[in-house]
Coordinates of C-alpha atoms in Angstrom, one line a residue:
M54 CA -44.3 -63.4 34.5
V55 CA -45.0 -59.5 34.1
D56 CA -48.2 -58.7 32.0
F57 CA -47.7 -57.1 28.6
Q58 CA -50.1 -54.3 28.9
E59 CA -49.3 -54.1 32.4
F60 CA -45.7 -53.5 31.0
C61 CA -46.9 -51.0 28.5
K62 CA -48.5 -48.6 31.0
H63 CA -44.9 -47.9 32.3
L64 CA -43.5 -47.0 29.0
P65 CA -42.4 -43.1 28.6
F66 CA -43.7 -43.7 24.9
G67 CA -46.8 -44.6 23.1
L68 CA -46.8 -48.1 21.5
L69 CA -48.9 -49.4 18.2
I70 CA -48.6 -52.9 17.3
V71 CA -49.8 -53.8 13.8
N72 CA -50.0 -57.0 11.9
Y73 CA -49.2 -57.4 8.3
K74 CA -52.7 -55.9 7.1
G75 CA -52.3 -52.8 8.9
E76 CA -54.7 -54.1 11.4
I77 CA -54.0 -52.8 14.9
I78 CA -53.4 -55.2 17.5
Y79 CA -52.2 -53.3 20.3
K80 CA -52.7 -49.5 21.4
S81 CA -51.0 -48.4 24.7
Q82 CA -53.2 -45.3 26.8
I83 CA -50.3 -42.7 26.1
C84 CA -50.9 -43.4 22.2
E85 CA -54.7 -42.9 22.5
N86 CA -53.8 -39.8 24.3
L87 CA -51.4 -38.6 21.5
L88 CA -53.9 -39.5 18.8
N89 CA -57.2 -38.2 20.4
N90 CA -58.6 -41.5 19.9
S91 CA -60.1 -44.4 22.3
D92 CA -62.8 -45.4 19.5
P93 CA -62.5 -49.4 19.7
N94 CA -64.1 -49.8 16.1
I95 CA -60.7 -48.0 14.8
K96 CA -59.0 -50.8 14.2
H97 CA -56.9 -50.0 11.2
I98 CA -53.6 -48.2 11.2
Q99 CA -54.6 -45.9 7.7
D100 CA -57.7 -44.7 9.7
I101 CA -55.3 -43.2 12.5
L102 CA -52.1 -42.5 10.9
P103 CA -53.0 -42.4 7.0
D104 CA -49.1 -41.6 6.0
S105 CA -47.9 -44.8 8.2
S106 CA -45.4 -47.0 6.0
I107 CA -45.7 -49.7 9.0
I108 CA -47.4 -52.3 6.5
K109 CA -44.2 -51.4 3.8
V110 CA -41.5 -51.7 7.1
I111 CA -43.3 -55.0 8.0
K112 CA -43.1 -56.4 4.6
E113 CA -39.2 -55.4 4.2
G114 CA -38.5 -56.1 7.4
K115 CA -36.4 -52.9 8.0
F116 CA -37.5 -49.9 10.1
D117 CA -38.0 -46.0 9.7
I118 CA -37.8 -43.2 11.8
S119 CA -39.4 -39.7 10.9
P120 CA -40.6 -36.8 12.8
Y121 CA -44.4 -36.2 13.3
K122 CA -46.2 -33.4 14.9
L123 CA -49.0 -34.3 17.1
K124 CA -49.4 -32.6 20.8
E125 CA -45.8 -32.0 20.6
E126 CA -42.8 -32.7 18.4
M127 CA -42.5 -36.4 18.3
Y128 CA -40.8 -39.1 16.6
L129 CA -42.3 -42.1 15.0
I130 CA -40.2 -45.0 15.2
Q131 CA -41.7 -48.2 12.6
I132 CA -40.1 -51.3 13.1
A133 CA -40.5 -54.8 12.1
L134 CA -41.0 -57.1 15.2
E135 CA -41.4 -60.3 13.0
P136 CA -40.8 -59.5 9.6
G137 CA -43.6 -60.3 7.5
K138 CA -45.9 -60.7 9.9
L139 CA -45.9 -58.0 12.8
G140 CA -44.6 -54.1 13.5
G141 CA -44.5 -52.4 16.0
I142 CA -44.7 -48.1 16.1
L143 CA -43.3 -46.0 19.0
F144 CA -44.2 -42.7 19.7
I145 CA -41.2 -41.1 21.5
P146 CA -41.2 -37.5 22.3
E147 CA -38.5 -35.2 20.7
G148 CA -36.6 -34.5 24.3
V149 CA -36.8 -38.0 25.2
I150 CA -35.0 -39.4 21.9
Q151 CA -32.7 -36.4 22.2
D152 CA -31.8 -37.7 25.2
I153 CA -31.2 -41.2 24.2
I154 CA -29.0 -40.1 21.7
N155 CA -27.3 -38.0 23.7
A156 CA -26.4 -40.9 26.0
S157 CA -25.2 -42.9 23.2
P158 CA -22.1 -43.7 23.6
R159 CA -21.0 -43.1 20.0
V160 CA -22.5 -39.9 19.8
L161 CA -20.8 -38.9 23.1
E162 CA -17.4 -39.9 21.6
L163 CA -18.3 -37.8 18.5
K164 CA -19.1 -34.7 20.8
H165 CA -16.0 -35.0 22.5
E166 CA -14.0 -35.5 19.1
L167 CA -16.0 -32.4 17.8
E168 CA -15.1 -30.3 20.6
S169 CA -11.4 -31.1 20.4
I170 CA -11.7 -30.2 17.0
M171 CA -13.1 -27.1 17.4
N172 CA -10.7 -25.9 20.2
L173 CA -7.8 -27.2 18.5
S174 CA -6.8 -24.4 15.9
G175 CA -7.1 -21.2 18.7
E176 CA -9.8 -19.6 16.9
L177 CA -13.1 -18.9 17.5
V178 CA -15.7 -21.6 16.3
T179 CA -19.3 -20.8 16.8
I180 CA -22.2 -22.9 15.1
S181 CA -25.7 -21.4 14.7
D182 CA -28.9 -22.6 13.5
S183 CA -31.1 -21.6 10.8
N184 CA -32.7 -18.9 12.3
G185 CA -29.4 -17.9 13.6
I186 CA -29.6 -19.0 17.2
I187 CA -26.0 -20.1 18.5
L188 CA -25.7 -23.6 19.3
R189 CA -22.0 -24.2 20.2
V190 CA -19.1 -21.9 20.4
N191 CA -15.4 -23.0 21.6
N192 CA -13.5 -22.0 24.5
A193 CA -11.6 -19.5 22.7
C194 CA -14.9 -17.5 23.1
E195 CA -14.5 -15.8 26.4
Q196 CA -10.6 -14.7 25.5
I197 CA -11.8 -13.5 21.7
V198 CA -14.9 -11.9 22.1
G199 CA -15.0 -11.3 26.2
V200 CA -18.1 -13.1 26.8
K201 CA -18.5 -16.2 28.4
E202 CA -19.9 -19.6 26.3
H203 CA -22.9 -19.8 28.5
D204 CA -23.7 -16.2 27.5
L205 CA -23.6 -16.9 24.0
I206 CA -25.3 -19.9 23.7
G207 CA -29.1 -20.0 22.9
K208 CA -29.0 -16.4 22.1
S209 CA -29.7 -15.1 18.6
V210 CA -27.0 -13.3 16.4
Y211 CA -29.4 -10.4 15.6
E212 CA -29.3 -9.8 19.3
M213 CA -25.7 -9.8 19.9
E214 CA -25.2 -7.7 16.8
K215 CA -28.0 -5.3 18.5
S216 CA -26.2 -5.3 22.0
G217 CA -22.7 -4.4 20.2
V218 CA -21.1 -7.9 21.4
I219 CA -20.0 -7.9 17.7
T220 CA -20.4 -4.9 14.9
S221 CA -21.6 -6.9 12.5
S222 CA -23.2 -10.7 12.3
S223 CA -21.4 -13.1 9.6
T224 CA -23.7 -15.4 10.5
K225 CA -26.6 -13.1 8.8
Y226 CA -25.3 -12.6 5.9
V227 CA -24.6 -16.0 5.4
L228 CA -28.6 -16.6 6.1
E229 CA -29.3 -14.2 3.9
K230 CA -27.2 -14.8 0.8
K231 CA -26.7 -18.8 1.4
Q232 CA -23.5 -18.9 0.6
K233 CA -20.0 -18.3 2.4
V234 CA -18.9 -15.1 3.3
T235 CA -15.5 -13.5 4.4
M236 CA -16.2 -10.0 6.3
K237 CA -14.1 -7.8 9.3
Q238 CA -15.4 -7.7 12.6
T239 CA -15.1 -6.0 15.9
T240 CA -15.8 -7.1 19.4
K241 CA -17.2 -5.2 22.0
S242 CA -13.6 -5.8 23.6
G243 CA -12.0 -4.1 20.9
R244 CA -10.6 -7.0 19.2
R245 CA -10.7 -7.3 15.4
L246 CA -11.5 -10.6 13.7
M247 CA -11.3 -11.6 10.0
V248 CA -14.4 -14.3 9.5
D249 CA -15.4 -16.8 7.7
G250 CA -19.1 -18.0 7.6
Y251 CA -20.2 -21.1 5.8
P252 CA -23.8 -22.6 5.3
I253 CA -24.3 -26.6 6.3
F254 CA -27.4 -27.5 3.8
N255 CA -29.8 -30.2 4.4
N256 CA -30.1 -32.9 1.6
D257 CA -33.1 -30.9 0.3
G258 CA -31.3 -27.8 -0.1
S259 CA -32.5 -26.0 2.8
L260 CA -30.2 -24.2 5.2
N261 CA -29.8 -26.2 8.3
K262 CA -27.0 -24.6 10.1
V263 CA -24.0 -21.7 10.1
I264 CA -20.6 -22.2 11.0
N265 CA -18.5 -19.2 12.0
I266 CA -14.6 -19.4 12.1
S267 CA -13.0 -16.4 13.4
K268 CA -9.0 -15.3 13.4
D269 CA -8.4 -12.5 15.8
V270 CA -6.2 -10.4 13.7
T271 CA -5.7 -7.5 16.3
E272 CA -2.0 -8.4 16.8
I273 CA -1.3 -8.5 12.9
S274 CA -3.2 -5.0 12.2
I275 CA -0.9 -3.6 14.8
L276 CA 2.1 -5.3 13.8
K277 CA 0.9 -4.2 9.9
K278 CA 0.6 -1.0 11.3
R279 CA 3.9 -0.5 13.4
L280 CA 5.6 -2.1 10.3
E281 CA 4.2 0.6 7.8
E282 CA 5.5 3.6 10.0
T283 CA 8.8 1.6 10.8
K284 CA 9.0 1.3 6.9
N285 CA 7.9 5.2 6.2
L286 CA 10.9 6.1 8.9
L287 CA 13.1 4.4 7.3
D288 CA 12.3 5.7 4.1
Y289 CA 12.2 9.1 5.7
Y290 CA 15.8 8.8 6.9
Q291 CA 17.7 6.9 3.8
K292 CA 16.0 10.1 1.8
E293 CA 17.5 12.6 4.7
L294 CA 20.8 10.5 4.4
Y295 CA 20.9 10.7 0.7
V296 CA 20.4 14.7 0.7
F297 CA 22.9 15.0 3.0
Q298 CA 25.2 12.8 1.1
K299 CA 26.1 15.9 -1.2
S300 CA 29.7 14.9 -1.8
E301 CA 28.8 11.9 -3.8
Q302 CA 25.6 13.0 -5.1
E303 CA 26.5 16.8 -6.3
I304 CA 23.3 18.1 -4.2
V305 CA 24.8 21.1 -3.0
Y306 CA 22.2 23.6 -1.7
Q307 CA 22.0 26.2 1.2
S308 CA 18.8 28.3 0.0
K309 CA 15.7 27.7 1.1
A310 CA 14.6 27.8 -2.6
M311 CA 16.4 24.6 -3.1
E312 CA 15.3 22.9 0.5
K313 CA 11.4 23.3 -0.7
L314 CA 13.0 21.7 -4.1
Y315 CA 14.5 18.7 -2.7
D316 CA 11.8 18.4 -0.1
L317 CA 9.4 17.7 -3.0
A318 CA 11.6 15.6 -4.8
C319 CA 11.6 13.5 -1.7
R320 CA 7.8 13.1 -1.6
I321 CA 7.4 12.3 -5.1
A322 CA 10.4 9.8 -5.8
D323 CA 8.3 6.8 -5.4
V324 CA 4.9 8.1 -7.3
D325 CA 5.4 6.8 -10.9
A326 CA 3.6 10.1 -12.2
T327 CA 5.5 11.8 -15.3
I328 CA 7.6 14.9 -14.0
F329 CA 8.2 17.7 -15.9
L330 CA 11.5 19.6 -15.0
H331 CA 12.0 23.2 -16.5
G332 CA 14.4 25.8 -16.1
E333 CA 17.3 27.9 -17.7
T334 CA 20.2 26.0 -19.3
G335 CA 22.7 24.6 -16.8
V336 CA 20.2 25.1 -13.6
G337 CA 21.0 21.3 -12.8
K338 CA 17.7 19.3 -14.3
E339 CA 19.7 16.3 -15.2
V340 CA 21.0 16.2 -11.3
L341 CA 17.5 16.6 -9.9
A342 CA 16.0 14.0 -12.0
R343 CA 18.8 11.5 -10.9
T344 CA 18.1 12.3 -7.3
I345 CA 14.6 11.6 -7.9
H346 CA 15.5 8.0 -9.6
N347 CA 17.9 7.4 -6.8
L348 CA 15.3 8.2 -4.1
S349 CA 12.6 6.1 -5.9
N350 CA 12.1 2.3 -5.3
R351 CA 13.6 2.0 -9.0
K352 CA 16.7 3.1 -7.6
D353 CA 18.3 -0.6 -8.7
A354 CA 16.7 -0.4 -12.0
P355 CA 18.6 1.7 -14.8
F356 CA 18.4 5.5 -15.5
I357 CA 18.6 6.0 -18.7
K358 CA 18.8 9.6 -20.4
V359 CA 18.2 10.7 -23.7
N360 CA 19.0 13.8 -25.2
C361 CA 16.6 14.8 -27.7
G362 CA 18.6 17.9 -28.7
A363 CA 21.7 15.6 -29.4
I364 CA 20.8 12.6 -31.4
P365 CA 20.3 13.5 -35.1
E366 CA 16.7 13.3 -36.2
S367 CA 17.5 10.5 -39.0
I368 CA 18.6 7.7 -36.4
M369 CA 16.3 9.1 -33.3
E370 CA 13.6 6.9 -33.7
S371 CA 15.7 3.8 -33.9
E372 CA 17.6 4.7 -31.1
L373 CA 14.8 5.4 -28.6
F374 CA 12.8 2.3 -30.1
G375 CA 15.2 0.1 -31.4
Y376 CA 14.9 -2.1 -34.6
S377 CA 14.3 -5.6 -35.2
K378 CA 16.6 -7.9 -36.9
G379 CA 17.3 -7.2 -40.8
T380 CA 15.5 -3.8 -40.6
F381 CA 18.9 -1.6 -41.7
T382 CA 21.6 -2.5 -43.9
G383 CA 24.5 -2.7 -41.8
G384 CA 22.4 -2.6 -38.7
H385 CA 23.2 -5.1 -36.0
K386 CA 22.2 -8.2 -37.5
E387 CA 20.1 -9.4 -34.5
G388 CA 18.4 -5.8 -34.2
K389 CA 18.5 -3.3 -31.3
K390 CA 16.5 -2.9 -28.6
G391 CA 16.8 0.7 -28.3
L392 CA 17.0 3.1 -25.0
A393 CA 13.0 3.0 -24.0
L394 CA 13.4 -0.9 -23.5
A395 CA 17.0 -0.6 -22.0
A396 CA 15.1 1.5 -19.2
H397 CA 12.4 -1.1 -18.5
K398 CA 11.9 -1.5 -14.4
G399 CA 13.7 1.9 -14.3
T400 CA 13.6 5.4 -15.0
L401 CA 13.2 6.9 -18.7
F402 CA 14.8 10.8 -18.6
L403 CA 14.0 12.6 -21.9
D404 CA 16.2 15.8 -21.7
E405 CA 15.5 18.5 -23.7
I406 CA 12.5 17.1 -24.5
G407 CA 11.6 20.3 -26.3
E408 CA 13.6 19.2 -29.5
L409 CA 11.8 15.8 -30.1
P410 CA 10.9 15.6 -33.9
L411 CA 7.3 16.3 -34.3
N412 CA 7.1 12.9 -36.2
L413 CA 8.1 11.3 -33.0
Q414 CA 5.9 12.8 -30.6
A415 CA 3.4 10.7 -31.9
K416 CA 5.2 7.9 -30.9
L417 CA 6.1 8.9 -27.7
L418 CA 2.7 9.7 -26.6
Q419 CA 1.8 6.2 -27.3
L420 CA 4.8 5.0 -24.9
L421 CA 3.4 7.1 -22.5
Q422 CA -0.1 6.3 -22.5
E423 CA -0.2 2.8 -22.9
K424 CA 3.5 1.9 -21.5
Q425 CA 4.2 0.2 -25.2
F426 CA 5.9 0.7 -28.7
T427 CA 6.8 -1.1 -31.8
P428 CA 10.1 -1.2 -32.6
L429 CA 11.3 -0.3 -36.4
G430 CA 10.5 -3.2 -38.8
S431 CA 8.0 -4.9 -36.3
T432 CA 4.7 -5.4 -36.0
S433 CA 4.6 -6.7 -32.5
P434 CA 4.0 -4.0 -29.4
V435 CA 6.5 -4.2 -26.7
Q436 CA 5.4 -3.8 -23.7
V437 CA 7.5 -1.7 -20.5
D438 CA 7.5 -0.9 -17.0
V439 CA 9.0 3.0 -17.5
R440 CA 8.6 6.1 -14.9
F441 CA 9.4 9.0 -17.5
I442 CA 10.8 12.3 -16.2
T443 CA 11.4 15.0 -19.2
A444 CA 13.1 18.3 -19.0
T445 CA 13.0 21.3 -21.0
N446 CA 14.6 25.2 -21.2
R447 CA 12.1 25.8 -23.7
N448 CA 8.5 27.1 -23.6
L449 CA 6.7 24.6 -24.5
E450 CA 3.3 26.3 -24.1
E451 CA 4.4 28.6 -26.9
M452 CA 5.8 25.5 -28.9
V453 CA 2.0 24.2 -28.8
R454 CA 0.8 27.3 -29.9
E455 CA 3.2 27.6 -32.6
G456 CA 2.3 24.2 -33.7
S457 CA 5.8 22.5 -33.0
F458 CA 4.6 20.6 -30.2
R459 CA 1.7 18.5 -29.6
E460 CA -0.8 19.7 -27.5
D461 CA -1.6 16.3 -26.2
L462 CA 1.4 15.3 -25.5
Y463 CA 2.5 18.2 -23.6
Y464 CA -0.6 17.7 -20.9
R465 CA 0.5 14.0 -20.8
L466 CA 4.3 15.5 -19.9
Y467 CA 2.9 18.1 -17.8
V468 CA 1.7 16.3 -15.0
I469 CA 4.0 17.3 -11.7
P470 CA 5.4 20.3 -13.1
I471 CA 8.9 21.5 -11.5
A472 CA 10.4 24.7 -11.8
V473 CA 14.3 24.4 -11.2
P474 CA 15.3 28.0 -9.9
S475 CA 18.5 29.6 -11.5
L476 CA 21.5 30.5 -9.9
A477 CA 20.6 34.2 -9.7
E478 CA 17.8 33.4 -7.8
R479 CA 19.7 31.1 -5.0
K480 CA 22.8 33.3 -4.7
E481 CA 23.8 32.2 -1.0
D482 CA 24.2 28.5 -2.7
I483 CA 27.0 30.1 -4.6
P484 CA 29.8 29.8 -1.6
F485 CA 28.7 26.2 -1.1
L486 CA 29.0 25.3 -4.4
I487 CA 32.7 27.1 -5.1
N488 CA 34.2 24.9 -2.1
Y489 CA 32.0 21.8 -3.6
F490 CA 33.6 21.9 -6.8
A491 CA 36.9 23.4 -5.7
E492 CA 37.3 20.0 -3.5
K493 CA 36.2 17.8 -6.4
Y494 CA 38.6 19.2 -8.7
S495 CA 41.6 19.1 -6.1
H496 CA 41.1 15.9 -5.8
K497 CA 40.5 15.1 -9.1
Y498 CA 43.5 16.7 -10.3
N499 CA 45.7 16.5 -7.6
H500 CA 45.8 20.4 -7.9
Y501 CA 44.6 21.8 -4.3
K502 CA 43.4 25.3 -4.5
T503 CA 41.5 27.8 -2.3
F504 CA 39.6 30.8 -3.2
H505 CA 39.9 34.3 -1.6
P506 CA 37.5 35.7 -0.2
E507 CA 36.9 38.6 -2.7
V508 CA 37.1 36.1 -5.4
I509 CA 34.4 34.3 -3.9
Q510 CA 32.4 37.7 -3.3
L511 CA 32.8 38.3 -6.8
F512 CA 31.2 35.1 -8.1
V513 CA 28.3 35.6 -6.2
D514 CA 27.6 39.1 -7.6
H515 CA 28.4 37.6 -10.9
K516 CA 25.3 37.1 -13.4
W517 CA 26.0 33.3 -14.3
K518 CA 23.6 33.1 -17.3
G519 CA 24.9 29.2 -17.5
N520 CA 24.0 28.8 -14.1
V521 CA 25.6 26.1 -12.1
R522 CA 27.0 24.2 -15.1
E523 CA 29.0 27.5 -16.0
L524 CA 30.0 28.1 -12.4
Q525 CA 31.2 24.5 -11.9
N526 CA 33.3 24.9 -15.9
T527 CA 34.7 28.2 -14.2
V528 CA 35.9 27.1 -10.5
E529 CA 37.8 23.7 -12.9
R530 CA 39.4 25.6 -15.1
L531 CA 40.8 28.1 -12.5
I532 CA 41.9 25.1 -10.4
L533 CA 43.7 23.6 -13.7
T534 CA 45.1 26.8 -14.7
V535 CA 46.0 28.9 -12.0
P536 CA 49.6 28.3 -10.7
S537 CA 49.6 29.5 -7.1
S538 CA 47.8 27.6 -4.2
Q539 CA 45.1 30.4 -3.5
I540 CA 43.3 32.0 -6.5
E541 CA 43.1 35.6 -6.3
M542 CA 41.6 38.5 -8.3
H543 CA 44.3 39.0 -11.1
H544 CA 44.2 35.4 -11.9
L545 CA 40.3 35.6 -12.9
P546 CA 39.5 36.3 -16.8
D547 CA 38.8 39.8 -18.0
K548 CA 34.9 38.9 -18.0
L549 CA 34.5 38.4 -14.7
I550 CA 37.2 41.1 -13.7
N551 CA 35.0 43.7 -15.4
T552 CA 31.9 42.7 -13.5
K553 CA 33.8 43.6 -10.5
T554 CA 34.5 46.7 -11.2
K555 CA 30.8 47.6 -12.6
V556 CA 29.7 46.1 -9.0
R557 CA 32.5 47.6 -6.8
G558 CA 33.8 50.7 -8.3
N559 CA 36.6 52.3 -6.5
M560 CA 36.1 49.8 -3.5
N561 CA 39.0 49.2 -1.4
L562 CA 40.1 45.8 -0.5
K563 CA 39.3 46.3 3.5
Q564 CA 35.8 47.4 1.7
A565 CA 35.5 44.3 -0.2
M566 CA 36.3 42.2 2.3
E567 CA 33.8 43.7 4.9
Q568 CA 31.4 43.6 2.2
F569 CA 31.7 39.8 1.8
E570 CA 31.4 39.2 5.6
K571 CA 28.6 40.7 6.1
Q572 CA 27.0 38.8 2.9
I573 CA 28.2 35.6 4.1
L574 CA 27.0 36.6 7.7
I575 CA 23.5 37.4 6.5
Q576 CA 23.0 34.2 4.4
T577 CA 24.2 32.0 7.3
L578 CA 21.6 34.0 9.9
E579 CA 18.8 33.1 7.0
T580 CA 19.2 29.7 7.3
S581 CA 19.8 28.9 11.1
A582 CA 17.5 28.7 13.6
T583 CA 19.3 30.0 16.5
M584 CA 22.9 32.1 17.3
R585 CA 24.5 28.7 18.2
E586 CA 23.5 27.1 14.7
A587 CA 24.7 29.5 12.7
S588 CA 28.3 30.0 15.0
K589 CA 28.7 26.6 14.4
K590 CA 28.4 26.8 10.7
L591 CA 30.7 29.6 10.6
G592 CA 32.8 28.0 13.0
V593 CA 33.4 30.9 15.3
D594 CA 31.7 31.6 18.5
A595 CA 28.7 33.1 19.2
S596 CA 29.8 36.3 20.8
T597 CA 31.5 36.9 17.7
I598 CA 28.2 36.5 15.6
T599 CA 26.8 38.7 18.1
R600 CA 29.6 41.7 17.3
K601 CA 29.7 41.4 14.0
V602 CA 25.8 42.0 13.5
K603 CA 26.1 45.1 15.6
K604 CA 28.8 46.3 13.2
Y605 CA 27.3 45.9 10.1
G606 CA 24.0 46.8 11.4
I607 CA 22.2 43.5 10.7
N608 CA 18.3 43.5 11.2
I609 CA 17.7 40.4 13.0
A610 CA 14.0 40.7 13.1
K611 CA 13.6 41.5 9.3
L612 CA 15.7 38.1 8.7
Q613 CA 13.0 36.5 11.2
F614 CA 16.2 34.8 13.2
L615 CA 15.5 33.4 16.5
L616 CA 17.9 34.3 19.0

């Protein structure tokens, strides 16, 4: 039989055997070396290990394992060899016990399960210790970070950040804040990551480890960017399509002034800021307001027009803000919601805002500022989501100075001011407007008429005080009243004929025709980029355009025309 002491000499760890009184019965050589003690007079465990709990372990028949610092990091395993009588203390180096633990079938199984879980999601998973040293990474490391696993394990996250492997370490922030963090990272290879960092605590509350789960959002970011670009392009084409659908939307223009105006309308359509339209009577402020609404993301919601000059002052408040049940004798039994609420999610167009009574301006100001109002007869405010467009042909600044319009309301309305040009400022649009209105009313009344070129030129020269509205009414009246298929000079009312006499003087028909032809040619050249484009617009060959330009002595360079 092998001698016990001889057997203990070959053990890779130190051994102490103690009885229930704490008396040392046996002490191996390794144990003496570790404790720096070979004195035979020291016979009690408390003289060597004052913190030992071996006596308690023997009495209770249990075991205890705890770290212990001697010459190196050790683990003390205290175990009852014979409960109530005898116990042993094993001094096992940390490396040895780690090897024992790692070789355990259960540990091997858990490690395999952990690796499977870490690799399951396809996302990058890293585990670091409380000093920021990377202990473990999953197999997504090389694909996402561009660095092999063995090049990361054992490295500090601070070193990784400094060397540019990642832009900003989530582990560093978890260690500083001791709480979960979510942040964006960019790797050295250019991948963009969304990282969640989780702290893992010991039982005493100290930080043990940090687990990071990083999702590669590079492709998502690219797709989002492309989707946004596609959406912007789609919005652009939708707006361009809307602008060119002139026959349906009454958007008829050829002049650069109106081109700039509609370009601005397209750009501000989706902005919810209040728009202030001002211009002469009949220039098309309502048409522009509807255009902005139809170009906006509110196009599927109501467009509600309120003519502040047409509604009697006595009922203006109830029409605009509504009233609750039983407010008025003879009113609707259930009350009325009002135009402001009817425009919910849509656009409220306040036309002729300068005519709004002074006593209602304060309530409108509340609606503009707070997006809420209180109906008549009620004490409960109503919240609405409304985009405001206002219009007037009056000088509100002058009204503010006179005290007939609130200054605070004026500045609340005057956020995006748009001046709509008069017809006198865009005469080149007149022939196209005439053609549009002629087609519209010819179809409407089944009376198909055309306008003689001399009539068109007269209309171009005429001062339309009522602007587009007056021109439109004149065309409609002529379509209905002229019996022949072509509207000529003798069909026009005296007011227009007198204008012609003042403008033309003694000009004969040939001269008038030539002047009209020259005017149309100049207008077309001003709005065309090339000779070919101008010829297509007028339906003639480019050589005809060249000949006419020479005939009328038109200065191409002055028109900034590109040949």
